[in-house]
CSV table of C-alpha atoms in Angstrom, one decimal:
chain,number,residue,atom,x,y,z
F,229,MET,CA,11.1,83.2,22.6
F,230,ALA,CA,8.1,80.9,22.7
F,231,ILE,CA,6.2,78.2,20.9
F,232,ASP,CA,2.4,78.6,20.9
F,233,ALA,CA,0.8,75.2,21.4
F,234,TRP,CA,-2.8,76.3,20.4
F,235,MET,CA,-3.7,78.9,17.9
F,236,GLN,CA,-5.8,79.6,14.9
F,237,HIS,CA,-5.5,82.1,12.0
F,238,PRO,CA,-8.8,84.1,12.3
F,239,THR,CA,-10.7,83.4,9.1
F,240,LEU,CA,-14.1,84.9,8.6
F,241,ALA,CA,-15.8,81.5,8.7
F,242,PHE,CA,-14.2,80.8,12.0
F,243,LEU,CA,-14.7,84.1,13.7
F,244,GLY,CA,-18.2,84.6,12.6
F,245,HIS,CA,-19.7,81.3,13.7
F,246,ASP,CA,-22.7,81.6,16.1
F,247,MET,CA,-21.1,79.4,18.7
F,248,PHE,CA,-18.4,82.1,19.4
F,249,GLU,CA,-21.0,84.8,20.1
F,250,SER,CA,-20.3,84.6,23.8
F,251,LEU,CA,-16.5,85.0,23.3
F,252,ARG,CA,-17.1,88.0,21.0
F,253,ARG,CA,-19.2,89.5,23.8
F,254,TRP,CA,-16.6,88.8,26.5
F,255,THR,CA,-13.6,90.1,24.4
F,256,GLY,CA,-15.4,93.0,22.7
F,257,GLN,CA,-13.7,92.0,19.4
F,258,PRO,CA,-15.6,93.2,16.3
F,259,LEU,CA,-16.0,90.9,13.3
F,260,PRO,CA,-13.8,91.9,10.4
F,261,THR,CA,-15.5,92.7,7.1
F,262,ALA,CA,-12.9,91.0,5.0
F,263,GLU,CA,-10.5,88.1,5.3
F,264,LEU,CA,-7.5,89.0,7.4
F,265,PRO,CA,-4.0,88.6,5.9
F,266,LEU,CA,-1.7,86.1,7.4
F,267,ALA,CA,0.5,89.0,8.4
F,268,VAL,CA,-2.0,89.9,11.1
F,269,THR,CA,-1.2,86.6,12.9
F,270,THR,CA,2.5,86.7,12.4
F,271,MET,CA,2.6,90.3,13.7
F,272,ALA,CA,0.7,89.2,16.8
F,273,MET,CA,3.3,86.5,17.3
F,274,ASP,CA,6.2,88.9,16.7
F,275,GLN,CA,4.8,91.3,19.4
F,276,ALA,CA,5.2,88.5,22.0
F,277,ASP,CA,8.4,87.0,20.6
F,278,VAL,CA,6.5,83.8,19.6
F,279,ARG,CA,8.7,82.0,17.1
F,280,VAL,CA,6.4,79.1,16.1
F,281,GLY,CA,2.7,78.6,16.3
F,282,LEU,CA,0.8,75.3,16.2
F,283,VAL,CA,-1.9,76.5,13.9
F,284,SER,CA,-5.0,74.3,13.8
F,285,ALA,CA,-7.7,73.4,11.3
F,286,TRP,CA,-11.3,73.1,12.6
F,287,HIS,CA,-14.0,70.6,11.6
F,288,GLY,CA,-17.3,70.2,13.3
F,289,PRO,CA,-20.6,68.3,12.7
F,290,GLU,CA,-21.8,71.2,10.5
F,291,GLY,CA,-18.7,70.9,8.3
F,292,VAL,CA,-15.3,72.6,7.8
F,293,LEU,CA,-14.6,75.9,9.5
F,294,ILE,CA,-10.9,76.0,8.7
F,295,GLY,CA,-9.7,73.2,6.3
F,296,ASN,CA,-6.6,71.2,6.5
F,297,ASP,CA,-5.6,72.4,3.0
F,298,GLU,CA,-6.2,76.0,4.1
F,299,VAL,CA,-3.9,75.5,7.1
F,300,ALA,CA,-1.3,73.8,4.8
F,301,GLY,CA,-1.4,77.1,2.8
F,302,PHE,CA,-0.6,79.0,6.0
F,303,VAL,CA,2.3,76.7,6.7
F,304,ALA,CA,3.6,76.9,3.1
F,305,ALA,CA,3.6,80.7,3.3
F,306,HIS,CA,5.6,80.8,6.6
F,307,PRO,CA,7.2,77.3,7.1
F,308,ASP,CA,9.5,78.7,9.7
F,309,ARG,CA,6.7,80.2,11.8
F,310,PHE,CA,3.8,77.6,11.6
F,311,ALA,CA,3.3,73.9,12.1
F,312,GLY,CA,-0.1,72.4,11.1
F,313,VAL,CA,-2.5,70.6,13.3
F,314,ALA,CA,-5.2,68.5,11.6
F,315,ALA,CA,-8.9,68.3,12.0
F,316,VAL,CA,-11.2,65.6,10.7
F,317,ASP,CA,-14.8,64.5,10.5
F,318,LEU,CA,-15.4,62.5,13.7
F,319,LEU,CA,-18.7,61.1,12.4
F,320,ARG,CA,-17.0,59.4,9.5
F,321,PRO,CA,-14.3,57.3,11.2
F,322,VAL,CA,-12.8,55.6,8.1
F,323,ALA,CA,-12.7,58.8,6.1
F,324,ALA,CA,-11.3,60.6,9.2
F,325,VAL,CA,-8.4,58.2,9.5
F,326,ARG,CA,-7.6,58.6,5.8
F,327,GLU,CA,-7.7,62.3,6.1
F,328,LEU,CA,-5.4,62.2,9.2
F,329,ARG,CA,-2.9,60.1,7.3
F,330,ARG,CA,-3.0,62.5,4.4
F,331,ALA,CA,-2.5,65.5,6.7
F,332,ILE,CA,0.5,63.9,8.4
F,333,THR,CA,2.2,62.2,5.5
F,334,GLU,CA,1.4,64.6,2.6
F,335,LEU,CA,0.8,67.9,4.2
F,336,GLY,CA,3.5,67.5,6.9
F,337,PHE,CA,1.2,68.2,9.9
F,338,VAL,CA,2.5,67.4,13.4
F,339,ALA,CA,-0.7,66.6,15.4
F,340,LEU,CA,-4.4,65.9,15.4
F,341,ARG,CA,-6.9,68.1,17.3
F,342,VAL,CA,-10.5,67.1,18.2
F,343,VAL,CA,-12.6,69.5,20.4
F,344,PRO,CA,-15.1,67.3,22.3
F,345,TRP,CA,-17.7,70.1,23.0
F,346,LEU,CA,-17.9,70.8,19.3
F,347,TRP,CA,-19.1,67.3,18.7
F,348,GLY,CA,-21.0,66.7,21.9
F,349,LEU,CA,-18.9,63.6,22.3
F,350,PRO,CA,-16.4,62.9,25.1
F,351,PRO,CA,-13.0,61.6,24.1
F,352,ASP,CA,-13.8,58.0,25.2
F,353,ASP,CA,-16.5,57.7,22.6
F,354,ARG,CA,-15.9,54.8,20.2
F,355,ARG,CA,-15.7,57.2,17.2
F,356,TYR,CA,-12.4,58.6,18.4
F,357,TYR,CA,-10.7,55.2,18.8
F,358,PRO,CA,-9.6,54.5,15.2
F,359,LEU,CA,-8.0,58.0,15.2
F,360,TYR,CA,-6.1,57.2,18.4
F,361,ALA,CA,-4.7,54.0,16.9
F,362,ALA,CA,-3.7,56.0,13.8
F,363,CYS,CA,-2.0,58.7,15.9
F,364,VAL,CA,0.1,56.1,17.6
F,365,GLU,CA,1.0,54.5,14.3
F,366,LEU,CA,1.9,57.8,12.7
F,367,GLY,CA,3.8,59.0,15.8
F,368,VAL,CA,1.8,62.2,16.4
F,369,PRO,CA,0.1,63.7,19.5
F,370,PHE,CA,-3.6,63.8,19.9
F,371,CYS,CA,-4.7,67.3,21.1
F,372,THR,CA,-8.0,68.1,22.7
F,373,GLN,CA,-9.8,70.5,25.0
F,374,VAL,CA,-10.5,70.0,28.7
F,375,GLY,CA,-12.5,72.1,31.2
F,376,HIS,CA,-15.5,74.3,30.7
F,377,THR,CA,-16.5,75.8,27.4
F,378,GLY,CA,-16.6,79.5,26.6
F,379,PRO,CA,-18.9,78.9,23.6
F,380,LEU,CA,-22.5,78.1,24.3
F,381,ARG,CA,-22.1,74.3,24.3
F,382,SER,CA,-22.1,71.7,27.1
F,383,SER,CA,-18.9,71.6,29.2
F,384,GLU,CA,-19.4,67.9,30.3
F,385,PRO,CA,-17.4,66.3,27.4
F,386,GLY,CA,-14.3,68.3,28.7
F,387,ARG,CA,-14.2,66.7,32.1
F,388,PRO,CA,-10.8,64.9,32.4
F,389,ILE,CA,-12.1,62.1,34.7
F,390,PRO,CA,-13.5,59.7,33.6
F,391,TYR,CA,-13.3,60.5,29.9
F,392,LEU,CA,-9.7,61.3,29.2
F,393,ASP,CA,-8.6,58.9,32.0
F,394,ARG,CA,-10.2,56.0,30.0
F,395,VAL,CA,-8.4,57.0,26.8
F,396,ALA,CA,-5.0,57.1,28.5
F,397,LEU,CA,-5.7,53.7,30.0
F,398,ASP,CA,-6.7,52.2,26.6
F,399,PHE,CA,-3.9,53.9,24.6
F,400,PRO,CA,-0.8,54.0,26.8
F,401,GLU,CA,1.4,54.8,23.7
F,402,LEU,CA,-0.8,57.8,22.7
F,403,THR,CA,0.7,61.2,23.4
F,404,ILE,CA,-2.1,63.5,24.7
F,405,VAL,CA,-2.0,67.3,24.9
F,406,ALA,CA,-5.0,68.6,26.8
F,407,GLY,CA,-5.6,72.3,26.2
F,408,HIS,CA,-7.3,75.0,28.2
F,409,ILE,CA,-6.0,73.8,31.6
F,410,GLY,CA,-9.2,71.8,32.6
F,411,TYR,CA,-10.8,74.4,34.9
F,412,PRO,CA,-12.9,73.9,37.0
F,413,TRP,CA,-11.5,70.4,37.1
F,414,THR,CA,-7.8,71.4,37.1
F,415,GLU,CA,-6.9,69.0,39.9
F,416,GLU,CA,-8.3,66.1,37.8
F,417,MET,CA,-6.2,67.2,34.8
F,418,ILE,CA,-3.1,67.4,36.9
F,419,SER,CA,-3.7,64.0,38.4
F,420,LEU,CA,-3.9,62.5,34.9
F,421,ALA,CA,-0.6,64.3,33.9
F,422,ARG,CA,1.0,62.8,37.0
F,423,LYS,CA,-0.5,59.4,36.4
F,424,TYR,CA,0.4,58.9,32.7
F,425,PRO,CA,3.8,59.6,31.2
F,426,ASN,CA,2.3,60.7,27.8
F,427,VAL,CA,-0.4,63.1,29.1
F,428,HIS,CA,0.4,66.8,29.0
F,429,ILE,CA,-1.4,70.1,29.7
F,430,ASP,CA,-1.4,73.3,27.7
F,431,THR,CA,-2.4,76.6,29.1
F,432,SER,CA,-4.2,78.1,26.1
F,433,ALA,CA,-7.3,80.3,26.7
F,434,TYR,CA,-5.8,81.6,29.9
F,435,THR,CA,-3.6,84.6,30.8
F,436,VAL,CA,-0.9,83.9,33.3
F,437,ARG,CA,-2.8,85.8,36.1
F,438,ARG,CA,-5.7,83.4,35.7
F,439,TYR,CA,-3.8,80.2,36.1
F,440,PRO,CA,-5.3,78.2,39.0
F,441,PRO,CA,-2.9,78.1,42.0
F,442,GLU,CA,-2.7,74.3,41.8
F,443,LEU,CA,-1.5,74.5,38.2
F,444,VAL,CA,1.2,77.0,39.2
F,445,ARG,CA,2.4,74.7,42.0
F,446,TYR,CA,2.5,71.8,39.6
F,447,LEU,CA,4.4,73.8,37.0
F,448,ARG,CA,7.0,74.8,39.6
F,449,ALA,CA,7.5,71.3,40.8
F,450,ASP,CA,7.0,67.9,39.2
F,451,GLY,CA,5.1,69.3,36.2
F,452,ARG,CA,8.1,71.1,34.7
F,453,GLU,CA,8.1,68.7,31.7
F,454,LYS,CA,4.3,68.3,31.4
F,455,VAL,CA,2.9,71.8,30.8
F,456,LEU,CA,3.1,73.7,27.5
F,457,TRP,CA,2.3,77.3,26.9
F,458,GLY,CA,-0.4,78.3,24.5
F,459,SER,CA,-2.6,81.3,23.7
F,460,ASN,CA,-5.7,80.2,21.9
F,461,TYR,CA,-5.2,83.2,19.5
F,462,PRO,CA,-7.2,85.1,18.3
F,463,MET,CA,-9.4,84.7,21.4
F,464,ILE,CA,-6.4,85.8,23.4
F,465,THR,CA,-3.3,87.4,21.8
F,466,PRO,CA,0.1,85.9,22.6
F,467,MET,CA,1.0,89.2,24.2
F,468,GLN,CA,-1.9,88.9,26.6
F,469,ALA,CA,-1.3,85.3,27.3
F,470,LEU,CA,2.3,85.9,28.2
F,471,SER,CA,1.8,89.0,30.3
F,472,ASP,CA,3.2,88.6,33.8
F,473,VAL,CA,4.9,85.3,33.0
F,474,ASP,CA,7.7,86.4,35.4
F,475,GLY,CA,5.1,86.1,38.1
F,476,LEU,CA,5.2,82.4,37.8
F,477,GLU,CA,8.7,82.6,39.4
F,478,LEU,CA,10.1,79.7,37.3
F,479,ASP,CA,13.9,79.2,37.2
F,480,ALA,CA,15.5,79.6,33.7
F,481,PRO,CA,15.4,75.9,32.8
F,482,GLY,CA,11.8,75.6,33.9
F,483,LEU,CA,10.7,78.7,32.0
F,484,ASP,CA,12.4,77.4,28.8
F,485,LEU,CA,10.6,74.0,29.1
F,486,PHE,CA,7.3,75.8,29.6
F,487,LEU,CA,7.7,78.2,26.7
F,488,THR,CA,9.6,76.1,24.2
F,489,GLY,CA,11.2,72.9,25.3
F,490,ASN,CA,8.2,70.8,26.1
F,491,ALA,CA,6.4,71.8,22.9
F,492,ARG,CA,9.5,71.1,20.8
F,493,ARG,CA,9.8,67.6,22.3
F,494,VAL,CA,6.1,66.7,22.3
F,495,PHE,CA,5.5,67.8,18.7
F,496,GLY,CA,8.8,66.8,17.3
F,497,LEU,CA,9.7,70.3,16.2
F,498,LYS,CA,13.2,71.1,14.9
């Protein structure tokens, strides 16, 4: 059984955006001609024995791709299978803080996610800072992306050092979950997870066989409580992302932390 730390329900607006053309080319996934029912996502989760998915909204400079209220509808339909992750308009900081508060206190979401390459702004940009303070006050994690980008956008905002390093210094009470491992700067990301008690890594967007060796070593040793499993569905299915998990050679407690325990603790899941 697993908890997926990073996933989206594949809406037409999300799947069809031009920025994902490179991902569609790599995966060979055709665009659907109609909205996919939520059962498509829960079925993909069932096939890999994923009990709960952290399903995310998406907001970029061009507007909403997957809205917070849309995600709230997914959660309402399957409250035992999904937990909501909010997205906000980074360019309108005051409105963004208000929307984050609404998502957490009214919609019951458990985290905020901002994808730096989507905005072309690294996470130490001043426009993030009111949101960090709000996350600390609300007691929810800030989720972000680290490493290179698959979409045709600049990878520079995803470099862990110096950008995420500065955030962790300025907000020591902020819980940070950095998705997509951080490759090719994986060692930088691991160094931050070691340095800061509240910084974590999630493995979304990578199959187990593609984990960098340094991440596997960290996961087997002092990173047991700092790494969370994720898929980045629909780009990678949970089944694909979990294939060959036995090859990590984790003991039973370590495997449980990786697949469920760390996510349950970090996101406050029951």
